[in-house]
C-alpha positions as MATLAB code, in Angstrom:
seq = 'MATEALGLPFEATSAAAWMVWILPFAAALIMPAIGKASKNTTGYVAVGFALMSALSAASLLPVTLDASEVHHQITWIDSIGLEAGVLADPLSVIMANVVGWISFLIMIYSTGYMKGDKDITRFWFWMLFFIGSMQIIVLSDNLLQVFIGWEGVGLASYALISFWYRDKKKDHVGVEGRTVLGLLDYYSPTHAGMKAFIMTKVGDVMMIAGMLLIFLFAGTFGFKELMGDFAWAETMSAQGLLVPAFVLLFGGAVGKSAQFPLNEWLLEAMTGPTAVSALIHAATMVKAGVFLVARIGPIVFALGAAGILADQFFEIVAWVGAITALLLATQGMVNPEIKKVLAYSTGSQIGYMMMALGVAGLSQQYVDGYTAGFFHLISHAMFKASLFMAAGSLLHVVGSRFMTDMGGLRKHMKKTYAFMWAAGLGLMGAPFITTGFWSKDAIFAAVFESGSEWAMPLYAIAVLTAVITAFYTTRMIGLVFYGKPSKHIEKMEQEGHHIHEAPLSMWVPYGILAVLTIGVGIIGLSAEEGIHHLFTDFLEHSYGIHMVHHESGESILPGFLQGLNPIALGSSLIAFATGIGLGYVFYIGRWVDATKFVNSNIFFYAIHKTILNRWYLNAIIYWCFVVAPLWLARAVFRYFERTAIDYGMNDGFQKAVGWSARVVQGTQTGVSQSYLFVFGAGLLFVVLILLI';
ca = [
      -1.757   31.350   -6.809;
      -2.396   33.263  -10.032;
      -6.144   32.016  -10.228;
      -7.027   35.389  -12.005;
      -5.479   34.214  -15.250;
      -8.249   31.401  -15.166;
     -11.092   33.719  -15.196;
     -12.042   31.984  -11.907;
     -12.342   33.714   -8.491;
      -9.894   32.413   -5.734;
     -12.940   31.304   -3.562;
     -14.310   28.988   -6.207;
     -11.119   27.039   -6.837;
     -10.250   27.024   -3.168;
     -13.758   25.761   -2.299;
     -13.496   22.875   -4.982;
     -10.172   21.744   -3.455;
     -11.931   21.436   -0.004;
     -14.852   19.700   -1.514;
     -12.730   16.952   -3.126;
     -12.338   15.358    0.389;
     -15.427   16.821    2.177;
     -17.840   15.159   -0.117;
     -16.902   11.627    0.397;
     -17.002   12.172    4.285;
     -20.296   13.923    4.047;
     -21.620   10.813    2.032;
     -20.078    8.386    4.593;
     -21.867   10.178    7.493;
     -25.261    9.984    5.928;
     -24.807    6.498    4.552;
     -26.302    4.806    7.772;
     -29.411    6.571    7.709;
     -29.925    5.908    3.951;
     -29.268    2.381    4.380;
     -31.901    2.361    7.023;
     -34.362    3.710    4.857;
     -33.550    1.919    1.686;
     -30.497   -0.361    1.013;
     -31.001   -0.341   -2.632;
     -30.560    3.370   -2.687;
     -27.093    3.445   -1.010;
     -25.349    2.398   -4.103;
     -26.698    5.434   -6.077;
     -25.851    7.803   -3.537;
     -22.305    6.512   -3.144;
     -21.634    6.741   -6.848;
     -23.125   10.149   -7.050;
     -21.031   11.492   -4.302;
     -17.893    9.726   -5.633;
     -18.838   11.633   -9.015;
     -19.119   14.878   -7.458;
     -15.873   14.562   -5.673;
     -14.118   13.512   -8.954;
     -15.669   16.556  -10.751;
     -14.471   18.783   -7.899;
     -10.883   17.356   -8.519;
     -11.415   17.864  -12.344;
     -12.440   21.499  -11.920;
      -8.757   21.969  -10.447;
      -7.182   20.879  -13.701;
      -7.058   24.233  -15.037;
      -4.938   25.606  -12.312;
      -2.216   22.829  -13.048;
      -2.292   23.401  -16.641;
      -1.741   27.058  -15.925;
       1.312   26.253  -13.855;
      -0.469   27.699  -10.992;
      -1.643   26.406   -7.691;
      -4.300   26.874   -5.014;
      -3.103   27.176   -1.296;
      -5.919   27.985    1.152;
      -5.812   27.842    4.985;
      -7.879   28.181    7.811;
      -7.070   28.486   11.568;
      -6.914   25.077   13.240;
      -4.888   25.035   16.523;
      -4.594   28.665   17.454;
      -2.517   28.173   20.509;
       0.574   26.777   18.577;
      -0.249   28.685   15.399;
      -1.195   25.736   13.428;
      -3.389   25.995   10.336;
      -5.260   23.365    8.264;
      -5.112   23.999    4.600;
      -5.349   22.764    1.162;
      -2.647   22.762   -1.332;
      -3.644   22.105   -5.057;
      -0.426   22.310   -7.227;
       0.360   20.079  -10.209;
       1.512   17.016   -8.091;
      -1.773   16.969   -5.854;
      -4.177   17.918   -8.679;
      -2.979   15.212  -10.925;
      -3.260   12.573   -7.823;
      -6.619   13.774   -6.862;
      -7.852   13.105  -10.228;
      -6.472    9.811  -10.325;
      -7.770    8.753   -7.023;
     -11.224   10.612   -7.779;
     -11.925    9.128  -11.298;
     -10.572    5.663  -10.575;
     -12.613    5.642   -7.214;
     -15.624    6.571   -9.194;
     -15.355    3.825  -11.715;
     -14.709    1.172   -8.844;
     -17.679    2.423   -7.133;
     -19.685    1.639  -10.140;
     -18.263   -1.711  -10.360;
     -18.988   -2.274   -6.832;
     -22.883   -2.046   -7.466;
     -22.524   -5.147   -9.407;
     -20.072   -6.979   -7.572;
     -21.507   -6.473   -4.063;
     -25.131   -6.791   -5.134;
     -27.119   -8.496   -2.524;
     -24.697   -8.392    0.215;
     -26.457   -7.867    3.479;
     -23.753   -5.667    5.094;
     -23.731   -3.449    1.965;
     -24.255   -0.058    3.884;
     -21.236   -0.928    5.867;
     -19.314   -1.268    2.563;
     -20.432    1.909    1.272;
     -19.536    3.657    4.336;
     -15.972    2.565    4.518;
     -15.348    3.058    0.899;
     -16.433    6.531    1.011;
     -14.462    6.979    4.204;
     -11.351    5.759    2.498;
     -11.791    8.057   -0.514;
     -12.378   11.097    1.759;
      -9.169   10.125    3.791;
      -6.974    9.441    0.734;
      -7.880   13.011   -0.617;
      -6.869   14.592    2.757;
      -3.558   13.083    2.238;
      -3.181   14.357   -1.409;
      -4.498   17.782   -0.786;
      -3.106   18.646    2.671;
      -0.531   21.412    2.940;
       1.136   20.098    6.159;
       2.548   16.848    7.450;
       0.000   16.744   10.589;
      -2.995   16.850    8.145;
      -1.484   14.187    5.940;
      -1.098   11.963    8.978;
      -4.655   12.368    9.906;
      -5.547   11.077    6.301;
      -2.952    8.497    6.612;
      -4.635    7.086    9.775;
      -8.056    7.398    8.187;
      -6.989    5.249    5.083;
      -5.284    2.800    7.487;
      -8.565    2.206    9.551;
     -10.753    2.052    6.192;
      -8.264   -0.598    5.159;
      -8.448   -2.518    8.176;
     -12.326   -2.484    8.064;
     -12.544   -3.477    4.452;
      -9.924   -6.271    4.382;
     -11.830   -7.941    7.276;
     -15.255   -6.898    5.973;
     -16.200  -10.530    5.849;
     -15.335  -10.935    9.386;
     -17.371  -14.263    9.835;
     -14.197  -15.871    8.474;
     -15.987  -18.322    5.851;
     -13.405  -20.798    4.090;
     -14.320  -19.309    0.816;
     -13.113  -15.862    1.999;
      -9.648  -16.994    3.193;
      -6.422  -16.672    1.199;
      -3.719  -19.200    0.722;
      -3.948  -23.045    0.586;
      -5.770  -24.717    3.403;
      -3.450  -26.875    5.317;
      -0.323  -25.511    3.810;
       2.516  -24.780    6.266;
       5.857  -22.901    5.981;
       8.448  -23.384    8.671;
       5.793  -25.010   10.699;
       3.316  -22.270   10.439;
       0.014  -22.328    8.746;
       0.110  -20.242    5.446;
      -3.800  -19.779    5.369;
      -5.278  -16.639    6.580;
      -8.843  -15.654    7.527;
     -10.077  -12.043    6.715;
     -10.020  -10.937   10.483;
      -6.358  -12.336   10.839;
      -5.471  -10.502    7.571;
      -7.123   -7.221    8.591;
      -5.253   -7.290   12.003;
      -2.055   -8.218   10.146;
      -2.364   -5.148    7.939;
      -3.316   -2.705   10.686;
      -0.343   -3.867   12.927;
       2.280   -3.951   10.110;
       1.402   -0.555    8.698;
       1.337    0.838   12.238;
       5.005   -0.167   12.609;
       5.637    2.541    9.640;
       3.191    4.958   11.028;
       5.025    5.047   14.364;
       8.200    5.842   12.547;
       6.410    8.442   10.302;
       5.033   10.394   13.482;
       8.407   10.367   15.046;
       9.985   11.871   11.846;
       7.135   14.516   11.700;
       7.711   15.667   15.378;
      11.456   15.527   14.832;
      11.124   18.131   12.155;
       8.546   20.234   14.016;
      10.770   20.318   17.012;
      13.522   22.081   15.053;
      11.377   23.956   12.151;
       8.264   24.849   14.490;
       6.002   23.867   11.474;
       4.382   20.953    9.724;
       3.599   23.042    6.470;
       5.432   22.076    3.246;
       5.569   25.813    2.039;
       6.814   26.978    5.375;
       9.753   24.317    5.338;
      10.705   25.725    2.013;
      10.723   29.256    3.343;
      13.878   28.972    5.513;
      16.387   26.236    5.818;
      17.767   27.235    9.161;
      15.925   24.185   10.747;
      17.678   21.897    8.261;
      21.067   23.365    8.997;
      20.790   22.810   12.840;
      19.339   19.277   12.361;
      22.249   18.349   10.023;
      24.818   19.732   12.226;
      23.316   17.483   15.023;
      23.216   14.263   12.659;
      19.244   14.219   12.687;
      18.333   15.409    9.258;
      18.699   12.087    7.314;
      17.218   10.097   10.244;
      14.099   12.383   10.536;
      13.428   11.902    6.536;
      14.201    8.251    6.622;
      11.593    7.929    9.625;
       9.202    9.777    7.243;
       9.975    7.303    4.597;
       9.350    4.495    7.131;
       5.664    5.595    6.912;
       5.726    5.154    3.015;
       7.296    1.750    3.327;
       4.642    0.499    5.539;
       1.634    1.975    3.565;
       3.091    1.199    0.228;
       4.062   -2.459    1.254;
       7.656   -1.964    0.495;
      10.410   -4.413    1.996;
      10.522   -5.328    4.682;
       7.025   -4.196    5.569;
       5.575   -5.878    2.575;
       3.816   -8.908    3.721;
       0.656   -7.512    4.801;
      -0.251   -6.737    1.255;
      -0.730  -10.349    0.147;
      -3.219  -11.180    2.883;
      -5.202   -8.176    2.274;
      -6.679  -10.004   -0.651;
      -9.441  -11.359    1.709;
     -11.290   -8.125    1.169;
     -13.802   -7.807   -1.678;
     -12.250   -7.344   -5.081;
     -13.412   -3.900   -5.379;
     -11.390   -3.113   -2.201;
      -8.417   -4.721   -3.807;
      -8.860   -2.612   -7.054;
      -9.380    0.786   -4.953;
      -7.385    0.424   -1.956;
      -4.595   -2.147   -2.732;
      -3.884   -1.305   -6.467;
      -4.820    2.208   -7.282;
      -4.861    4.510   -4.366;
      -3.939    3.750   -0.782;
      -0.723    1.795   -1.578;
       0.301    4.977   -3.710;
       0.051    7.064   -0.596;
       3.557    6.223    0.218;
       4.761    7.023   -3.159;
       3.011   10.420   -3.070;
       4.594   11.191    0.382;
       8.133   10.683   -1.223;
       7.112   12.811   -4.166;
       5.864   15.407   -1.971;
       8.939   15.377    0.629;
      11.534   14.354   -2.089;
      11.972   17.915   -3.770;
      12.508   19.244   -0.221;
      15.422   17.140    0.432;
      16.760   17.701   -2.999;
      16.473   21.523   -2.624;
      18.297   20.987    0.678;
      21.138   19.313   -1.343;
      21.322   22.181   -3.685;
      21.633   24.598   -0.687;
      24.605   22.746    0.538;
      22.728   20.548    3.172;
      23.487   17.119    2.016;
      20.983   14.222    2.562;
      21.897   11.792   -0.377;
      21.666    8.912    1.934;
      17.675    9.372    1.928;
      17.688    8.745   -1.876;
      19.874    5.963   -1.718;
      17.723    4.269    0.803;
      14.617    5.092   -1.035;
      16.039    3.589   -4.395;
      17.465    0.417   -2.812;
      14.088   -0.332   -0.890;
      12.405    0.186   -4.167;
      14.631   -1.935   -6.036;
      14.584   -4.835   -3.411;
      10.850   -4.744   -3.381;
      10.417   -4.913   -7.041;
      12.540   -8.073   -7.558;
      11.515   -9.715   -4.328;
       7.735   -9.532   -5.152;
       7.936  -10.188   -8.931;
       9.572  -13.224   -8.356;
       6.980  -14.488   -6.169;
       4.279  -13.520   -8.668;
       5.685  -16.200  -10.839;
       4.594  -19.172   -8.868;
       1.522  -18.354   -6.696;
      -1.686  -20.194   -7.741;
      -4.322  -17.312   -6.508;
      -5.136  -14.626   -9.045;
      -5.552  -12.002   -6.698;
      -2.199  -12.587   -4.738;
      -0.413  -12.574   -8.084;
      -1.850   -9.188   -8.714;
      -0.856   -8.194   -5.169;
       2.533   -9.306   -5.670;
       2.630   -7.392   -8.707;
       1.447   -4.174   -7.193;
       4.097   -3.987   -4.440;
       6.663   -4.843   -7.249;
       5.399   -2.007   -9.453;
       5.456    0.410   -6.447;
       8.978   -0.619   -6.021;
       9.682    0.583   -9.465;
       8.214    3.989   -8.517;
      10.217    4.412   -5.410;
      13.342    3.300   -7.490;
      12.685    6.135   -9.925;
      11.968    8.726   -7.165;
      15.110    7.569   -5.146;
      17.345    7.614   -8.310;
      15.984   11.187   -9.000;
      17.584   12.541   -5.907;
      21.055   10.948   -6.822;
      20.853   12.583  -10.390;
      21.460   16.172  -11.391;
      18.444   15.886  -13.551;
      16.001   15.451  -10.625;
      12.929   15.987  -12.867;
      13.784   12.840  -14.979;
      13.297   10.346  -12.291;
      10.659   12.440  -10.635;
       8.460   12.324  -13.806;
       8.977    8.718  -14.605;
       8.252    7.581  -11.168;
       5.070    9.668  -11.053;
       4.094    8.799  -14.548;
       4.364    5.061  -13.884;
       2.073    5.664  -10.778;
      -0.694    7.091  -13.152;
      -0.410    4.401  -15.746;
      -0.268    1.512  -13.038;
      -3.335    2.983  -11.318;
      -5.182    2.455  -14.717;
      -4.065   -0.970  -15.786;
      -3.888   -2.608  -12.276;
      -7.349   -1.308  -11.195;
      -8.525   -2.899  -14.526;
      -6.755   -6.182  -13.933;
      -8.037   -6.414  -10.320;
     -11.815   -5.710  -11.366;
     -11.436   -8.273  -14.125;
     -10.183  -10.624  -11.480;
     -13.245  -10.188   -9.436;
     -15.473  -10.968  -12.352;
     -13.422  -14.220  -12.744;
     -14.071  -14.975   -9.109;
     -17.748  -13.885   -9.389;
     -18.433  -16.346  -12.255;
     -15.913  -19.262  -11.324;
     -16.440  -19.178   -7.400;
     -12.679  -19.850   -6.980;
      -9.598  -17.750   -6.356;
      -7.351  -20.313   -7.765;
      -6.373  -19.972  -11.382;
      -5.990  -23.841  -11.597;
      -9.739  -23.955  -11.211;
     -10.165  -21.811  -14.209;
      -8.757  -22.399  -17.783;
     -10.449  -22.010  -21.250;
     -12.471  -19.113  -20.193;
     -11.778  -16.905  -23.444;
     -14.695  -18.567  -25.179;
     -17.126  -17.798  -22.484;
     -15.913  -14.327  -21.192;
     -14.519  -12.638  -24.526;
     -14.923   -9.099  -23.034;
     -13.136   -9.817  -19.951;
     -10.586  -11.807  -22.041;
      -9.929   -8.815  -24.422;
      -9.687   -6.450  -21.535;
      -7.281   -8.460  -19.503;
      -4.927   -8.782  -22.390;
      -5.064   -4.822  -23.043;
      -4.541   -4.202  -19.240;
      -1.884   -6.997  -18.909;
      -0.058   -5.763  -21.811;
       0.321   -2.322  -19.875;
       1.650   -4.164  -16.879;
       4.161   -6.070  -19.091;
       5.068   -2.914  -20.957;
       4.124   -3.885  -24.425;
       6.020   -1.678  -26.785;
       4.618    1.760  -28.158;
       1.050    1.050  -27.587;
       0.597    0.990  -23.728;
       1.271    3.519  -20.864;
       3.125    0.823  -19.097;
       5.807    0.778  -21.692;
       6.521    4.689  -21.923;
       6.551    4.931  -18.053;
       8.690    1.978  -17.452;
      11.041    2.967  -20.353;
      11.278    6.367  -18.625;
      12.215    4.675  -15.292;
      14.983    2.666  -17.267;
      16.155    5.816  -18.783;
      16.220    7.847  -15.357;
      18.241    5.094  -13.664;
      20.652    4.530  -16.734;
      21.397    8.273  -17.072;
      21.662    9.154  -13.216;
      25.322    8.949  -13.100;
      25.026    7.544   -9.596;
      27.346    5.023   -8.297;
      24.532    2.442   -7.870;
      23.138    3.036  -11.408;
      24.244   -0.182  -12.786;
      23.135   -2.643  -10.221;
      19.778   -0.717   -9.937;
      19.461   -0.949  -13.756;
      20.108   -4.713  -13.896;
      17.371   -5.281  -11.224;
      14.911   -3.024  -13.197;
      15.287   -4.826  -16.414;
      15.236   -8.322  -14.712;
      12.020   -7.438  -12.788;
      10.641   -6.244  -16.208;
      11.339   -9.862  -17.592;
       9.776  -11.524  -14.767;
       6.694   -9.207  -14.861;
       6.023  -10.038  -18.560;
       6.426  -13.819  -17.656;
       4.002  -13.832  -14.687;
       1.369  -11.643  -16.475;
       1.299  -14.073  -19.474;
       1.339  -17.039  -17.055;
      -1.797  -15.505  -15.395;
      -3.844  -14.957  -18.722;
      -2.401  -18.358  -20.046;
      -3.782  -20.187  -16.996;
      -7.023  -18.294  -16.874;
      -8.091  -18.169  -20.396;
      -6.247  -20.898  -22.541;
      -6.103  -24.538  -22.314;
      -9.010  -26.970  -21.299;
     -11.442  -25.999  -18.835;
     -10.600  -27.101  -15.422;
     -12.371  -29.847  -13.559;
     -13.878  -27.284  -11.305;
     -15.598  -25.537  -14.354;
     -16.687  -29.012  -15.868;
     -18.222  -29.667  -12.401;
     -20.013  -26.333  -12.314;
     -21.514  -26.818  -15.854;
     -22.709  -30.369  -14.953;
     -24.472  -28.963  -12.141;
     -26.175  -26.285  -14.245;
     -23.891  -23.436  -13.472;
     -23.393  -21.715  -16.758;
     -20.231  -19.679  -17.302;
     -21.017  -16.320  -18.602;
     -19.709  -12.885  -18.891;
     -19.775  -10.394  -15.936;
     -22.654   -7.937  -15.817;
     -22.538   -4.475  -17.416;
     -21.960   -2.668  -14.336;
     -18.965   -4.716  -13.731;
     -16.933   -4.917  -17.068;
     -17.775   -1.373  -18.375;
     -15.405    0.259  -15.460;
     -12.462   -2.169  -16.050;
     -13.213   -1.993  -19.858;
     -12.760    1.730  -19.783;
      -9.396    1.673  -17.920;
      -8.177   -1.091  -20.114;
      -8.888    0.870  -23.114;
      -7.354    4.067  -21.597;
      -4.156    1.854  -21.047;
      -3.949    1.394  -24.682;
      -5.262    4.596  -25.950;
      -3.124    6.778  -23.756;
      -0.257    4.390  -24.626;
      -0.638    5.110  -28.306;
       0.047    8.976  -27.547;
       2.394    7.944  -24.492;
       5.511    9.706  -25.650;
       3.596   12.988  -25.877;
       1.929   12.380  -22.535;
       5.212   11.787  -21.031;
       6.788   14.865  -22.453;
       3.763   16.980  -21.266;
       3.928   15.682  -17.829;
       7.864   16.108  -17.679;
       7.212   19.939  -18.955;
       4.578   20.230  -16.331;
       6.922   18.883  -13.403;
       9.925   20.978  -14.680;
       7.887   24.154  -14.275;
       6.560   22.956  -10.982;
       9.732   21.877   -9.494;
      11.374   25.178  -10.624;
       8.808   27.375   -9.261;
       7.945   25.787   -6.139;
      11.257   24.268   -5.068;
      13.866   26.038   -7.213;
      15.039   22.980   -8.786;
      16.219   23.784  -12.238;
      16.509   21.715  -15.250;
      20.036   20.935  -16.388;
      20.405   21.199  -20.204;
      22.877   18.752  -21.884;
      24.354   18.923  -25.379;
      22.695   15.819  -27.062;
      24.540   14.064  -29.857;
      22.894   12.807  -33.121;
      20.390   10.121  -32.129;
      20.400    6.644  -33.997;
      16.443    6.288  -33.278;
      13.914    7.016  -35.954;
      12.132   10.491  -35.836;
       9.030    9.670  -33.479;
      11.476    8.140  -30.937;
      14.044   11.013  -30.741;
      15.036   12.016  -27.349;
      14.665    8.215  -25.849;
      17.554    6.474  -24.624;
      18.525    3.666  -27.018;
      19.923    1.366  -24.318;
      16.930    2.051  -22.095;
      14.494    1.278  -25.126;
      16.453   -1.723  -26.175;
      16.251   -3.098  -22.732;
      12.593   -2.521  -22.637;
      11.999   -4.377  -25.975;
      14.172   -7.381  -24.818;
      12.532   -7.542  -21.433;
       9.084   -7.648  -22.869;
      10.165  -10.226  -25.506;
      11.871  -12.580  -23.208;
       9.142  -12.507  -20.620;
       6.226  -13.019  -22.829;
       8.144  -15.525  -24.980;
       8.887  -17.635  -21.962;
       5.279  -17.283  -20.554;
       3.816  -18.355  -24.076;
       6.008  -21.443  -24.200;
       4.818  -22.713  -20.673;
       1.325  -21.422  -20.307;
      -0.213  -20.593  -23.738;
       1.215  -22.734  -26.205;
       1.766  -25.294  -23.484;
       4.746  -26.545  -25.463;
       6.677  -27.377  -22.166;
       4.851  -28.642  -18.942;
       5.716  -26.152  -16.412;
       5.346  -28.747  -13.475;
       7.456  -31.324  -14.972;
      10.214  -28.674  -15.679;
      10.375  -27.625  -12.116;
      10.350  -31.090  -10.895;
      13.034  -32.072  -13.429;
      15.991  -30.540  -11.486;
      16.702  -30.368   -7.861;
      17.890  -26.840   -8.448;
      14.830  -25.383  -10.099;
      12.788  -27.413   -7.462;
      14.568  -25.774   -4.675;
      14.048  -22.361   -6.211;
      10.463  -22.949   -6.818;
       9.755  -24.103   -3.364;
      11.706  -21.139   -1.827;
       9.833  -18.554   -3.872;
       6.641  -20.286   -3.280;
       7.171  -20.104    0.353;
       7.591  -16.262    0.037;
      11.350  -16.431    0.566;
      10.526  -17.377    4.044;
      10.293  -13.757    4.978;
       6.619  -14.072    6.110;
       7.353  -17.208    8.247;
      10.448  -15.616    9.790;
       8.240  -12.558   10.629;
       5.804  -14.448   12.330;
       8.454  -16.488   14.421;
      10.423  -13.438   15.519;
       7.361  -11.164   16.181;
       4.500  -13.382   17.009;
       5.306  -16.807   17.867;
       8.444  -16.022   19.892;
       6.671  -13.006   21.897;
       3.873  -15.308   22.583;
       5.932  -18.125   23.768;
       7.723  -15.686   26.171;
       4.592  -14.278   27.438;
       3.251  -17.740   28.252;
       6.591  -18.670   29.654;
       6.459  -15.679   31.923;
       2.747  -16.536   32.798;
       3.581  -20.076   33.558;
       6.978  -19.872   35.425;
       6.736  -16.469   36.939;
       3.303  -15.030   37.211;
       1.694  -18.338   38.326;
       4.519  -19.712   40.053;
       6.310  -16.703   41.700;
       3.452  -14.482   41.947;
       0.274  -16.577   42.420;
       1.916  -19.414   44.172;
       4.926  -17.603   45.624;
       4.350  -13.906   46.796;
       0.511  -14.164   46.821;
       0.442  -17.410   48.727;
       3.335  -16.591   50.994;
       1.691  -13.001   51.805;
      -1.578  -14.534   52.573;
       0.206  -17.182   54.899;
       2.027  -14.484   56.574;
      -1.017  -12.318   57.147;
      -2.844  -15.491   58.503;
      -0.165  -16.151   60.827;
      -0.023  -12.475   61.964;
      -3.809  -12.635   62.567;
      -3.358  -15.699   64.677;
      -0.774  -14.092   66.803;
      -2.923  -11.135   67.386;
      -5.971  -13.339   67.901;
      -3.949  -14.993   70.606;
      -3.455  -12.049   72.533;
      -7.027  -11.536   72.918;
      -7.637  -13.386   76.119;
     -10.780  -11.513   77.572;
      -9.039  -11.407   81.199;
      -8.866   -8.031   82.653;
      -5.796   -8.770   84.804;
      -3.792   -9.893   81.596;
      -4.551   -6.511   79.868;
      -3.459   -4.698   83.007;
      -0.282   -6.584   83.192;
       0.607   -5.929   79.645;
      -0.223   -2.378   80.133;
       2.030   -1.968   83.249;
       4.688   -3.713   81.448;
       4.556   -1.347   78.580;
       4.483    1.737   80.926;
       7.485    0.417   82.892;
       9.317   -0.066   79.548;
       8.468    3.479   78.410;
       9.825    5.016   81.953;
      13.003    2.997   81.694;
      13.786    4.326   78.078;
      13.102    7.860   79.305;
      15.367    7.333   82.352;
      18.175    6.037   80.169;
];
C-alpha cells in the first residue's frame, strides 16, 4: 500500500475508493425528492453524480500505475470479526474505470433516449442504484460484500428489464405468434424481468453455497486473508471439497454473465430500454462474472503452485466459455432483431473471456491468458456499448426492432453508419486497427500456447466463433444500412415521418466509444504489452505467481509484430477475411439471396431452423422447469388437494363430526331419570373395575 510514493495521503486515496460506489447510491437516494421537485432536473443530477463517481475511479489510476494498492477496512460485524473494506489494486481500479466512464457516457445518452418518459425518475434511480452496486462488486475486499453488490445489480437488472411493465406490444421481444416446441417464443417486459431474476438466482444460490463452504473452513471471506494461509485449502482438498466450492462460486458467474446453460435470460433482457442494454447487458453487469473469475482465479492458481491441485476448476471455466462462445455466435447469424443479435454477441464474447481465464490456469504462463481475457473485457465494453447505443438510435428513429424493417439507412444516418462500422470492426476483430483484433489475437495465442490437452479443440472453437462473429456483424450492418429502404420505412416517409440522424446527446457517447475502439486499436499492441506488464507485477506481488521466461527463436514476422504468435495471427486474419467476405456476399453486395440459399437445401434449412429456434435449449428449459412443474402442481391440486383433501379428508371429517354431534345430541333427553340411570350405571361400572 505504498501510497506515499504518489505524494498522496493514504486517507485521500482510501476515501476516493469508497466514494466510487457511495456517490451513485447517494444520488439514487435523493432522486425521488429531486423528481418530485422537477423531473427535468433528474437527468442533470444523475449525469453529474455518475461523472463524480468516474472521476473518483480515475483518481485511483496513479495507484495502479505505481504497482501499488489501496486496502482499507472498517468494522462491520464485530461478533464474528468481519470487516467491510475496499481493495483498489490494478484489477479493480481498471475495472472501476471501465464501469465508471462507460456508465457516464451511457447516462448522457439516456438523457436523449429517455426524454419525455413519464417514469424517468424511476429510471434514474435504478440506473444509479445499479452503478453503485456494480462498483461494490469491483472494489470489495471480501466475498460477502461482493455478494451484496451481486444481489444489488440483480435487483436493478430485474427492475430495468421490466421497466416498461405495462407490457405493450412494441416493448416485447420475439415474433408475435411464433412457437417453438409448442411454446410461444414471444416475451413481455415483465415476463423477461422475472425470467432474468429467477435464472440468475440459480447461479446466486450456487455462489452463496460456495462462499459459505469456504468460510466454514477458512473463517474469512477476505481475498487477502485467503491468500495469507493455505491451511483451509489443504483441509478442503483432503475432504474433496476444494474444487466443488470454487465451481459453486463459478456458478454465480455463469448466471450473472449468461453463460451456458444459464444463458437464455440475456436474450429476453432486451425488453428494457436500450440504455439499459448498453450499460447492464453489454458493458458492466454481465462482466461481473468475468471479474469474479479474474478475482478468484489467481487464488486457485496459487493453490496449484503450492501443491494443492484444482485444475478441474480451470477446465470447467474454459469449456463453459468455449461452448457459450460458439452456441450464442451461431444464433446471432439468423435472428432478425438487432438488439437480440447484439445480446447473442455479448454472451458469445464473454465466453471468449471465460475461455481465456480458464486456459490461463491450465498453462504455466498464467499471466498470458489472464491478460488476454481482461484486455478483451475492456475492448468489448467499448465497442459493444457503442453498438447497443447505436442500435437504440436506430430503434428510436425507425420505430422497429427488426432489421428487416430497416435498410438503406446509411444515406439518412451517416454518423451512426460510420460509428457502427467502427465499433462493428472492433467486434469482428479487424486487423491492426481495432482493440478487438489485439485482444482476440491474444486469446488465440494464449489458448494455442497453453500446452493443455484441451488446447487444440478449444482453439478450433475460438477460430470458428471468430468467423461466425465477423459474418453476423457484417449481416447486421448490411441489413440495416445497405439495400433498398424497407416497406416499413417507405410507409413512414409517406406518412410524413422523416428519417434523420439521432440527436447530439445520443450519437456523441457512442461516437466517442467507436472512435476509441479504433484509436486504442491503432496502439493496441503497445496497450496490450502495457496491461501484460501491469498484470505480471500484480500477480507476482499479490499472489506470488511468477512469469515463466522462455527462449524465443527468430520470428518470421515483421518488426512491429515481433512477439506475436504467427499461427494465432494468421488465424485471426483468415477468420476476419472469411467472415466479412461471406457477410458481404449475402448482405452488402447481395450477390446471393440468403433466403433462397437457406431454402435451396434441406440440410441448410434444417440447420437454419434449429439455430433460429435457439437450438431448442430455451424451449427445453421451459418444458422441464416451467411447464412440467406447473402441470404437476395443477395435477396435485386437481387430483389430490381437491379430491383427497377437499372432497375426501375434509368432507369425511366434516361428516364424522356431524355424526358425532348427532350421537351426543341424542343423549340429551332432558329427562332427569335418564341422567340418574346413566350416572348409576357408570358408578357401578367403576366399582366393578376397582373390585376386579
